[in-house]
mmCIF file of C-alpha atoms and ligand atoms in Angstrom:
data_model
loop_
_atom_site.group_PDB
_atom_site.id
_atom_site.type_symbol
_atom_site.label_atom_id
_atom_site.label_comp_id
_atom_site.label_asym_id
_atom_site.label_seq_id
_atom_site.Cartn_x
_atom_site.Cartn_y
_atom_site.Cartn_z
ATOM 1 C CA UNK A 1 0.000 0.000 0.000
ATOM 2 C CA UNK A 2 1.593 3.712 -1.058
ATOM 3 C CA UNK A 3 0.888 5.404 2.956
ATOM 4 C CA UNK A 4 1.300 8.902 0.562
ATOM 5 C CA UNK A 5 3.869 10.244 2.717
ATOM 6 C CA UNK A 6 6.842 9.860 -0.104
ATOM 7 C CA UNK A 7 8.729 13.488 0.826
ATOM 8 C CA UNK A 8 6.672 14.339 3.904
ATOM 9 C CA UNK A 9 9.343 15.571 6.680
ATOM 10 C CA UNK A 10 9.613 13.203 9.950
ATOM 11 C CA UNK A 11 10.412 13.939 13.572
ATOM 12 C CA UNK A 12 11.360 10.834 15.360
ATOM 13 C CA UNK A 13 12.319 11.121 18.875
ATOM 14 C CA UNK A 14 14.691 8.706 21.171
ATOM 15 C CA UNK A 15 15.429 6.669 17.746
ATOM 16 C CA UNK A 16 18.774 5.073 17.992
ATOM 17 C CA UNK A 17 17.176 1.910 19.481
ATOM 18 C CA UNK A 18 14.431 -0.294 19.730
ATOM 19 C CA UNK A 19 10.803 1.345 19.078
ATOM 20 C CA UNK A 20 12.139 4.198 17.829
ATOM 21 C CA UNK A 21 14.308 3.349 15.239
ATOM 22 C CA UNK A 22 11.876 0.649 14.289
ATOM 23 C CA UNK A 23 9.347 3.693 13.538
ATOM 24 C CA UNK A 24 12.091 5.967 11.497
ATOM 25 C CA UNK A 25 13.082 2.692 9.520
ATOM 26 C CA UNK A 26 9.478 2.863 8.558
ATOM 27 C CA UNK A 27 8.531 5.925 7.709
ATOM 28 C CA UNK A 28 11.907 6.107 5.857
ATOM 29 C CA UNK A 29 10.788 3.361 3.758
ATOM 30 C CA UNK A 30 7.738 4.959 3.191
ATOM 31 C CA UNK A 31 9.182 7.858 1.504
ATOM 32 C CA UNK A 32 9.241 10.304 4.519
ATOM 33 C CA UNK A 33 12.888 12.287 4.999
ATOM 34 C CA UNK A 34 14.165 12.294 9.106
ATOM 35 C CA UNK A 35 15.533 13.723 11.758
ATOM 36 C CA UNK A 36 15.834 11.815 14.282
ATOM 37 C CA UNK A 37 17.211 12.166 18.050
ATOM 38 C CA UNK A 38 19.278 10.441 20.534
ATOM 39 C CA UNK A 39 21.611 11.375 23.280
ATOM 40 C CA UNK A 40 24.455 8.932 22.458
ATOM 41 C CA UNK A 41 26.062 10.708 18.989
ATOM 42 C CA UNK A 42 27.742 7.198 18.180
ATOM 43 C CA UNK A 43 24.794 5.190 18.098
ATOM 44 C CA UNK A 44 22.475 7.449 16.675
ATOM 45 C CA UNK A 45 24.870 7.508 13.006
ATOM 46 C CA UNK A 46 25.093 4.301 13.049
ATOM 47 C CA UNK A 47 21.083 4.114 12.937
ATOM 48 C CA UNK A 48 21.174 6.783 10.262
ATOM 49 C CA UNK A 49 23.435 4.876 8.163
ATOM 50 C CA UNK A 50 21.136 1.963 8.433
ATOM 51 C CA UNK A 51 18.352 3.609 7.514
ATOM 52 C CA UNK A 52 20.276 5.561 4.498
ATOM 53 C CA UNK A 53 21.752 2.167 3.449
ATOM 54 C CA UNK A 54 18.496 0.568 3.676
ATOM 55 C CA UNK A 55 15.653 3.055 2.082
ATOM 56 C CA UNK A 56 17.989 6.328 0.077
ATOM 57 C CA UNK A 57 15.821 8.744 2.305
ATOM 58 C CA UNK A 58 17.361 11.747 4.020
ATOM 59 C CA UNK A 59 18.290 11.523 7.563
ATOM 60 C CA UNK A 60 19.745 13.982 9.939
ATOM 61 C CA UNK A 61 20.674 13.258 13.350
ATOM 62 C CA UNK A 62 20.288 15.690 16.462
ATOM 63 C CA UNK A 63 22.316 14.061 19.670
ATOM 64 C CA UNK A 64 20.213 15.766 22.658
ATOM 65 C CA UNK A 65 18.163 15.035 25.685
ATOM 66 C CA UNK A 66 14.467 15.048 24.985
ATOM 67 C CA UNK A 67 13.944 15.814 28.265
ATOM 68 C CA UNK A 68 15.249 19.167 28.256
ATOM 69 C CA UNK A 69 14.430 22.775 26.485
ATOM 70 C CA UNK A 70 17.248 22.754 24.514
ATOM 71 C CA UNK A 71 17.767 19.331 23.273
ATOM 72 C CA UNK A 72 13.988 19.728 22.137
ATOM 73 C CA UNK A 73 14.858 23.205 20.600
ATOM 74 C CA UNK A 74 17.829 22.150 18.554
ATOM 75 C CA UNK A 75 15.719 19.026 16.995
ATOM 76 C CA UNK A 76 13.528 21.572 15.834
ATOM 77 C CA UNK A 77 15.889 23.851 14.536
ATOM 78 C CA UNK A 78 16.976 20.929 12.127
ATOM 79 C CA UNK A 79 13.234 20.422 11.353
ATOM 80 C CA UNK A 80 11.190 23.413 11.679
ATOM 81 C CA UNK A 81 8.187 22.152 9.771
ATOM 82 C CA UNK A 82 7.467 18.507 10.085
ATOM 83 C CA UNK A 83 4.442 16.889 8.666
ATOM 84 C CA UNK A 84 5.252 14.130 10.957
ATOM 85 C CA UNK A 85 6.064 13.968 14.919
ATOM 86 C CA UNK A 86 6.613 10.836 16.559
ATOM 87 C CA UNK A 87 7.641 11.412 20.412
ATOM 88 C CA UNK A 88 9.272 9.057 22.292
ATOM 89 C CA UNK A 89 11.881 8.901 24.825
ATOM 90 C CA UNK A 90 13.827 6.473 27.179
ATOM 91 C CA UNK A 91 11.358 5.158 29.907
ATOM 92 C CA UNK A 92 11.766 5.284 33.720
ATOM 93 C CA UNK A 93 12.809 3.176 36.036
ATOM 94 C CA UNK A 94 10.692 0.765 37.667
ATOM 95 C CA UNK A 95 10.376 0.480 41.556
ATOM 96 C CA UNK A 96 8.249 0.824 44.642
ATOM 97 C CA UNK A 97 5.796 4.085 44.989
ATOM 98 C CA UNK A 98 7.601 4.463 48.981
ATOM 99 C CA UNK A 99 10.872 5.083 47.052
ATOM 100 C CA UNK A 100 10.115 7.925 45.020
ATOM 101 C CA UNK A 101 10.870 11.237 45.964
ATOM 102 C CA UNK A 102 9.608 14.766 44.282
ATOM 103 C CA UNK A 103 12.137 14.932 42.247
ATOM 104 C CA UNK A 104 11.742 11.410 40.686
ATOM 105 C CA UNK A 105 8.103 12.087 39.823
ATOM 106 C CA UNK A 106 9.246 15.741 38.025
ATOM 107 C CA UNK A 107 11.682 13.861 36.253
ATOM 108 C CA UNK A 108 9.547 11.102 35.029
ATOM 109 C CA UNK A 109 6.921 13.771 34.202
ATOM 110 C CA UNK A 110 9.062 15.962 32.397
ATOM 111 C CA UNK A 111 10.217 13.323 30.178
ATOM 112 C CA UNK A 112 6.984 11.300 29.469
ATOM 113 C CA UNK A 113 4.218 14.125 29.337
ATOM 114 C CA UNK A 114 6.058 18.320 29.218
ATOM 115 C CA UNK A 115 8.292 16.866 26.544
ATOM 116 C CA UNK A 116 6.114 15.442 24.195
ATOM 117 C CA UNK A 117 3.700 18.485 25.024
ATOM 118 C CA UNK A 118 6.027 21.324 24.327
ATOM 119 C CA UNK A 119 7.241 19.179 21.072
ATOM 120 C CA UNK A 120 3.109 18.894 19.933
ATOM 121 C CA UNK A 121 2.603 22.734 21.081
ATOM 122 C CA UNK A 122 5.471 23.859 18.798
ATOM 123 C CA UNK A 123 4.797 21.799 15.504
ATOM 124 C CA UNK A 124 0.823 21.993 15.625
ATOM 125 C CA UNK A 125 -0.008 25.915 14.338
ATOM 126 C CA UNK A 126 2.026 24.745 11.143
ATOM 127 C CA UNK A 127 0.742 21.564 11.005
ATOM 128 C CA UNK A 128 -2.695 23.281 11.062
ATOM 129 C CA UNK A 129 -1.791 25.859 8.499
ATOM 130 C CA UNK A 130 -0.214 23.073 6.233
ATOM 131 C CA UNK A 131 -3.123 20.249 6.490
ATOM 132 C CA UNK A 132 -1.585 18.220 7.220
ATOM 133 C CA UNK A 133 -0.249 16.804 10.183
ATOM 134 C CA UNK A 134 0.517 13.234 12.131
ATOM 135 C CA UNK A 135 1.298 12.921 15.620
ATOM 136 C CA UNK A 136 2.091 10.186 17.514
ATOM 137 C CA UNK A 137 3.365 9.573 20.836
ATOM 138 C CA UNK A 138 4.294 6.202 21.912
ATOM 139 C CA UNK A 139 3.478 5.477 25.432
ATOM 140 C CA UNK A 140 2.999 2.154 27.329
ATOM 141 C CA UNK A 141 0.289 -0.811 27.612
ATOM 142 C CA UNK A 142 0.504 0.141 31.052
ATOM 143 C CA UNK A 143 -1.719 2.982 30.440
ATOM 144 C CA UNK A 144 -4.712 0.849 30.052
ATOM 145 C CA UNK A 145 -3.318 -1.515 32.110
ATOM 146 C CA UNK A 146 -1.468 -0.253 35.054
ATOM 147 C CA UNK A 147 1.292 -2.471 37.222
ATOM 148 C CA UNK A 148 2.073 -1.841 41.195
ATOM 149 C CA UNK A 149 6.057 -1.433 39.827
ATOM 150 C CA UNK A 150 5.254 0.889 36.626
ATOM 151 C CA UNK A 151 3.823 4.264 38.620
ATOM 152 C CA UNK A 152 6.547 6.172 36.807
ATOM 153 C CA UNK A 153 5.793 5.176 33.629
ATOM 154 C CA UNK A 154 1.511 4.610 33.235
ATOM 155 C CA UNK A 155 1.536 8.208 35.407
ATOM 156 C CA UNK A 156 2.427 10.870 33.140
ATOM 157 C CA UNK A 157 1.915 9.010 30.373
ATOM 158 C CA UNK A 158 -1.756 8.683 31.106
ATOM 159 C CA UNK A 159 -1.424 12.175 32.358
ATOM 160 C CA UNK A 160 -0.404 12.786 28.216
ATOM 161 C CA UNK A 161 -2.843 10.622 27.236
ATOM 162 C CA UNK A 162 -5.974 12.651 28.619
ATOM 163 C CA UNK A 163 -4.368 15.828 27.395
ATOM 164 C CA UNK A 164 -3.735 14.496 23.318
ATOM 165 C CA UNK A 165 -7.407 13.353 23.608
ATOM 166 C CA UNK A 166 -9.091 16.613 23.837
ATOM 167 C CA UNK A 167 -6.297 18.123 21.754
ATOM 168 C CA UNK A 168 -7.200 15.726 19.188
ATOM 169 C CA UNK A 169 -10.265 16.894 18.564
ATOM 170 C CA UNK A 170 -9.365 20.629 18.060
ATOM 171 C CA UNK A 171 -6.789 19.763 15.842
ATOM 172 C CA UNK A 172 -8.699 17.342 13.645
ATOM 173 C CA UNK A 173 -10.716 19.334 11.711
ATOM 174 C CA UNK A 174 -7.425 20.557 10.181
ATOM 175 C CA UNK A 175 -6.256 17.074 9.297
ATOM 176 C CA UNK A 176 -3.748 16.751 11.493
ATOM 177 C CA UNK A 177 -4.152 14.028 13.877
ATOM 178 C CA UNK A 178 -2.587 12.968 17.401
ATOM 179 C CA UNK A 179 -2.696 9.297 18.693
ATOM 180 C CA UNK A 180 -0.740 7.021 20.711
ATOM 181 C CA UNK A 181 0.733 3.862 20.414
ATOM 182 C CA UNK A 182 0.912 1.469 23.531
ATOM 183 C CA UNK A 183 3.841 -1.181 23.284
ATOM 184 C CA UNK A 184 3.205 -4.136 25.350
ATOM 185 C CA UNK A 185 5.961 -6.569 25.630
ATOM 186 C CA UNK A 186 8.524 -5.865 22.777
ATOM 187 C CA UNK A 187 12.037 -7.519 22.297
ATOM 188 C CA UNK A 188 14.011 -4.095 22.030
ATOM 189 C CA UNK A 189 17.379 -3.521 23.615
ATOM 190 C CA UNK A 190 15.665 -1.948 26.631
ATOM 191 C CA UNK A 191 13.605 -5.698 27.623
ATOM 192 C CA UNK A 192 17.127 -7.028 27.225
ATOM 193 C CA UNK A 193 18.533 -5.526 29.592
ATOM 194 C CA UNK A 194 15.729 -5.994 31.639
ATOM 195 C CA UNK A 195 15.437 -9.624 31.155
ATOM 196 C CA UNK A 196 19.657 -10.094 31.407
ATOM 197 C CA UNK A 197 19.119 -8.088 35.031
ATOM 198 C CA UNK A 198 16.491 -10.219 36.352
ATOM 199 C CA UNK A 199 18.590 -13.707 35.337
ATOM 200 C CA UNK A 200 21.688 -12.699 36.916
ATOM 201 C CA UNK A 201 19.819 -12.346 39.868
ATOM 202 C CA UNK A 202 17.293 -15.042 39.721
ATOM 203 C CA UNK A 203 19.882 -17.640 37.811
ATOM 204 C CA UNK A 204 17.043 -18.391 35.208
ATOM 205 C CA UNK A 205 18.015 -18.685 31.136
ATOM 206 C CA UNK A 206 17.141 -16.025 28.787
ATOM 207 C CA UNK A 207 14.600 -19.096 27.454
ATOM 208 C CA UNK A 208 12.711 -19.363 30.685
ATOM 209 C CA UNK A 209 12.398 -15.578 31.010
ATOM 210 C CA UNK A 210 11.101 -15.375 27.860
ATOM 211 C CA UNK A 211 8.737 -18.279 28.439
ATOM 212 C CA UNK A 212 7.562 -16.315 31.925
ATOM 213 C CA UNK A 213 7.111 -13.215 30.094
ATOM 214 C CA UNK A 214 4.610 -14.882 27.419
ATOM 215 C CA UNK A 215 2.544 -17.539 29.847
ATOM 216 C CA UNK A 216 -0.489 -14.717 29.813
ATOM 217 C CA UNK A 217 0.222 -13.495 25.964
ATOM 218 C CA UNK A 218 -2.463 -14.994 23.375
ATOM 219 C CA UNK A 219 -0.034 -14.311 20.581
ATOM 220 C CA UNK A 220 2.283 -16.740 22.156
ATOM 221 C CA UNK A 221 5.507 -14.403 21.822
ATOM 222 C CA UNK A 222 6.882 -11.371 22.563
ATOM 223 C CA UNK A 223 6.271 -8.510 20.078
ATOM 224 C CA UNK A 224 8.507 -7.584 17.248
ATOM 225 C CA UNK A 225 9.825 -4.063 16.558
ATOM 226 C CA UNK A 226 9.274 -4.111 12.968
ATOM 227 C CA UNK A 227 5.828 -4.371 13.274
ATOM 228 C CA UNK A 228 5.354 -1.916 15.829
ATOM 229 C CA UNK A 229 7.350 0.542 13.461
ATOM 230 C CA UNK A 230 4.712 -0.308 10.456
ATOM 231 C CA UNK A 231 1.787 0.745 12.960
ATOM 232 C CA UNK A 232 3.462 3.976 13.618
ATOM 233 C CA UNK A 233 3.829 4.218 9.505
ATOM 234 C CA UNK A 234 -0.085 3.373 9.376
ATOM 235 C CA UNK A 235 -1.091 5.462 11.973
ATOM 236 C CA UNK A 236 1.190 8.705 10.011
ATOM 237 C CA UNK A 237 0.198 7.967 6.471
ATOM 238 C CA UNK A 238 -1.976 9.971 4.459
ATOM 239 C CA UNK A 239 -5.682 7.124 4.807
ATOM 240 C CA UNK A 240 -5.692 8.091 8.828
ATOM 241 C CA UNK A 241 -6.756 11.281 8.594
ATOM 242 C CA UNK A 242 -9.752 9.746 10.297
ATOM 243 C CA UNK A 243 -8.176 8.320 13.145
ATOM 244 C CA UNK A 244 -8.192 10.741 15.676
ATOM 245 C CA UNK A 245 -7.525 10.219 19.194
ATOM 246 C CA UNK A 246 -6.612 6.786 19.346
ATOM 247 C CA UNK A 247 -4.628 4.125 21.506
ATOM 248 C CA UNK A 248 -3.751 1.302 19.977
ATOM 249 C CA UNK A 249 -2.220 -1.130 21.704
ATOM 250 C CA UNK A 250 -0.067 -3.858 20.530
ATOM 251 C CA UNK A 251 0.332 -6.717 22.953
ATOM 252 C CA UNK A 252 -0.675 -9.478 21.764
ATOM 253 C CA UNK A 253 -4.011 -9.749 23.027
ATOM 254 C CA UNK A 254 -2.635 -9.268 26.703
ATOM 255 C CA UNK A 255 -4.660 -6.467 27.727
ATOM 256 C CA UNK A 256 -8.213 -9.078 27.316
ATOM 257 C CA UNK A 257 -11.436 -6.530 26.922
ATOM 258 C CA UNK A 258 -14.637 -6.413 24.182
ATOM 259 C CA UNK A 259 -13.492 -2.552 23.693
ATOM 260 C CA UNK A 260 -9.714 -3.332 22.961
HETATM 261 P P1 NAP B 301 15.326 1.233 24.033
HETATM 262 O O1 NAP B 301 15.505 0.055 23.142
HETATM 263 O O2 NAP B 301 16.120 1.299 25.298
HETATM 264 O O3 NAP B 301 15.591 2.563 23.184
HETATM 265 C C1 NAP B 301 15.452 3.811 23.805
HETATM 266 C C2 NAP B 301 15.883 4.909 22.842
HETATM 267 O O4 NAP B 301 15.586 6.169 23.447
HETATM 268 C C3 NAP B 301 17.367 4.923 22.549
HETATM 269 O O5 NAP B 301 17.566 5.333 21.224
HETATM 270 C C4 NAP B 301 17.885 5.965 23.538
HETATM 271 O O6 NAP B 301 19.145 6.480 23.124
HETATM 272 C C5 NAP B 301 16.759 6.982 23.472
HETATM 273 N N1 NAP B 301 16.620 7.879 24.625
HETATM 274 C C6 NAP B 301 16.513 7.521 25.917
HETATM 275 N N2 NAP B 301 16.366 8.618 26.686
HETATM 276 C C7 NAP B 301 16.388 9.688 25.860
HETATM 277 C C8 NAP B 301 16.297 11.091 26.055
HETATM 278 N N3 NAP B 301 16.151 11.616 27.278
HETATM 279 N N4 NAP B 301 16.360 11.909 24.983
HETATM 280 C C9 NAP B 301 16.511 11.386 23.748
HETATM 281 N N5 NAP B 301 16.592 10.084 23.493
HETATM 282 C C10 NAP B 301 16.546 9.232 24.545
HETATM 283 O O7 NAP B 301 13.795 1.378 24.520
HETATM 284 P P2 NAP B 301 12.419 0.854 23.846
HETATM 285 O O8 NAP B 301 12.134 -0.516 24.343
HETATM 286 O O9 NAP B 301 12.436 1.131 22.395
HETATM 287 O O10 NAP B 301 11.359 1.802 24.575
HETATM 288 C C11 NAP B 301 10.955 3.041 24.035
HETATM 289 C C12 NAP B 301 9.857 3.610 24.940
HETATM 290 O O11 NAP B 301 8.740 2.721 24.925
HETATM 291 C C13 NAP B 301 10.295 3.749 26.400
HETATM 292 O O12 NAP B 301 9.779 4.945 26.902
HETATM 293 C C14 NAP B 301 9.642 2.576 27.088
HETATM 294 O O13 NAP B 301 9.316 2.852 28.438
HETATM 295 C C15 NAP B 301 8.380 2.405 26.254
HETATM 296 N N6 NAP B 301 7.880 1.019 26.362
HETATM 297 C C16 NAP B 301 8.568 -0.004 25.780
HETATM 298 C C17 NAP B 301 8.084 -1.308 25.897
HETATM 299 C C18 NAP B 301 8.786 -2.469 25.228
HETATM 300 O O14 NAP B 301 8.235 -3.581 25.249
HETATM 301 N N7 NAP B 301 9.953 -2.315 24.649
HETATM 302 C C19 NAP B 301 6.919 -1.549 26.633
HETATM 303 C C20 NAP B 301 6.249 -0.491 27.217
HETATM 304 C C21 NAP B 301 6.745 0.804 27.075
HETATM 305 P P3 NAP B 301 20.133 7.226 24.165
HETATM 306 O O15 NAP B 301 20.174 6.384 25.405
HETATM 307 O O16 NAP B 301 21.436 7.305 23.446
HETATM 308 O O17 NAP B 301 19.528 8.583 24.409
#
């Protein structure tokens, strides 16, 4: 299927790695032209080569926290006008609600709802004037399905969440549409770690981790990264200008409800 976005100009945020990159390989090979962000400068070429080698698109890189004013101001200075945002950024740590202090929860709600915010808040007037615009901001399954261990994470992000849906709606009548994308249980570098953490402490093989992680899973397996990226491509092509609003969520059939 042509998505129509051949030349449209892409934001991707926190896309070295994992759900990110999977998204800017996408779009790339979709037609749309990148910048995409990172902090670490190293990794982030070597993503841009890949997706170069791998689709001829343009693809300029921006090494800068997310999380901060600046970092956010210098991706836009290489991309004043996208058609397309996609935010994203590392997640936070996971942990026990006693152990977080004020400063914890400003971090984790700077990075996962002001930073996305600010990024919507200074790409949507052009968007708007342009109709056409596609926003989406990748959050977590536990939004609709919060964990005692995830607070960090399902907090701002829902907090995000309730904001982009009324937002949608004054921004679609100019075709330019905001919705988010919930991973569920994706093999990206950051499960990796996760997984490699918990065996050295528990003894178990990456195989029985793996099995523990899809026991409650319909699909049987853990999600892939590629197809998360193609949603994101769906969700920013030119046929979902009628989408508005949205959270999909991709895991598996985990999250088990008649209303998705
Ligand atoms: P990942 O493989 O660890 O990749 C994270 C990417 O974000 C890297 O490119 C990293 O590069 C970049 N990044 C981190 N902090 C950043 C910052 N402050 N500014 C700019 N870039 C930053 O992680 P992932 O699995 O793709 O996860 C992406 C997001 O989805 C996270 O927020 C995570 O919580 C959420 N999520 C993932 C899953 C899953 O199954 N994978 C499930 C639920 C939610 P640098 O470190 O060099 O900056």
């Amino acid at each position: 299927m042509d998505l129509g976005i051949a030349g449209k100009k892409a934001i991707v945020c926190a896309a070295s790695k994992g759900l990110g990159k999977a998204c800017a390989m996408s779009l790339a090979k979709n037609g749309a032209d990148l910048v995409i962000n990172a902090r670490t400068l190293a990794d982030l070429e070597a993503t841009a080569a890949e997706i170069r080698a791998a689709t001829g698109r343009s693809v300029t890189v921006v090494a800068a926290d997310i999380g901060t004013a600046e970092g956010r101001a210098s991706v836009l200075a290489a991309c004043p006008a996208p058609d397309i945002l996609v935010n994203n950024a590392g997640g936070p740590a996971r942990g026990d609600f006693e152990d977080w202090d004020e400063a914890a929860w400003m971090q984790a709600v700077n990075l996962s709802m002001i930073a996305p915010l600010m990024l919507i808040k200074a790409v949507m007037d052009g968007m708007c004037a342009r109709r056409f615009g596609r926003i989406v901001n990748i959050t977590s399954g536990t939004v609709k399905m919060p964990l005692p261990d995830h607070a960090l994470s399902q907090g701002p992000r829902a907090g995000l969440t309730a904001v982009c849906a009324g937002l949608a709606r004054k921004l679609a009548p100019h075709n330019v549409t905001i919705n988010g994308l919930l991973p569920g249980q994706h093999l990206t570098e950051r499960m990796q770690t996760g997984l490699l953490e918990v065996a050295r402490r528990t003894g178990q093989t990456h195989a029985e981790m793996i099995a523990k992680r899809v026991a409650d899973i319909p699909a049987g397996r853990v999600g892939d990264p590629f197809e998360f990226g193609e949603a994101c491509a769906f969700l920013c092509s030119a046929h979902s200008g009628y989408i508005v609003g949205q959270n999909l969520l991709l895991d598996g059939g985990r999250f088990n409800s008649t209303l998705g």
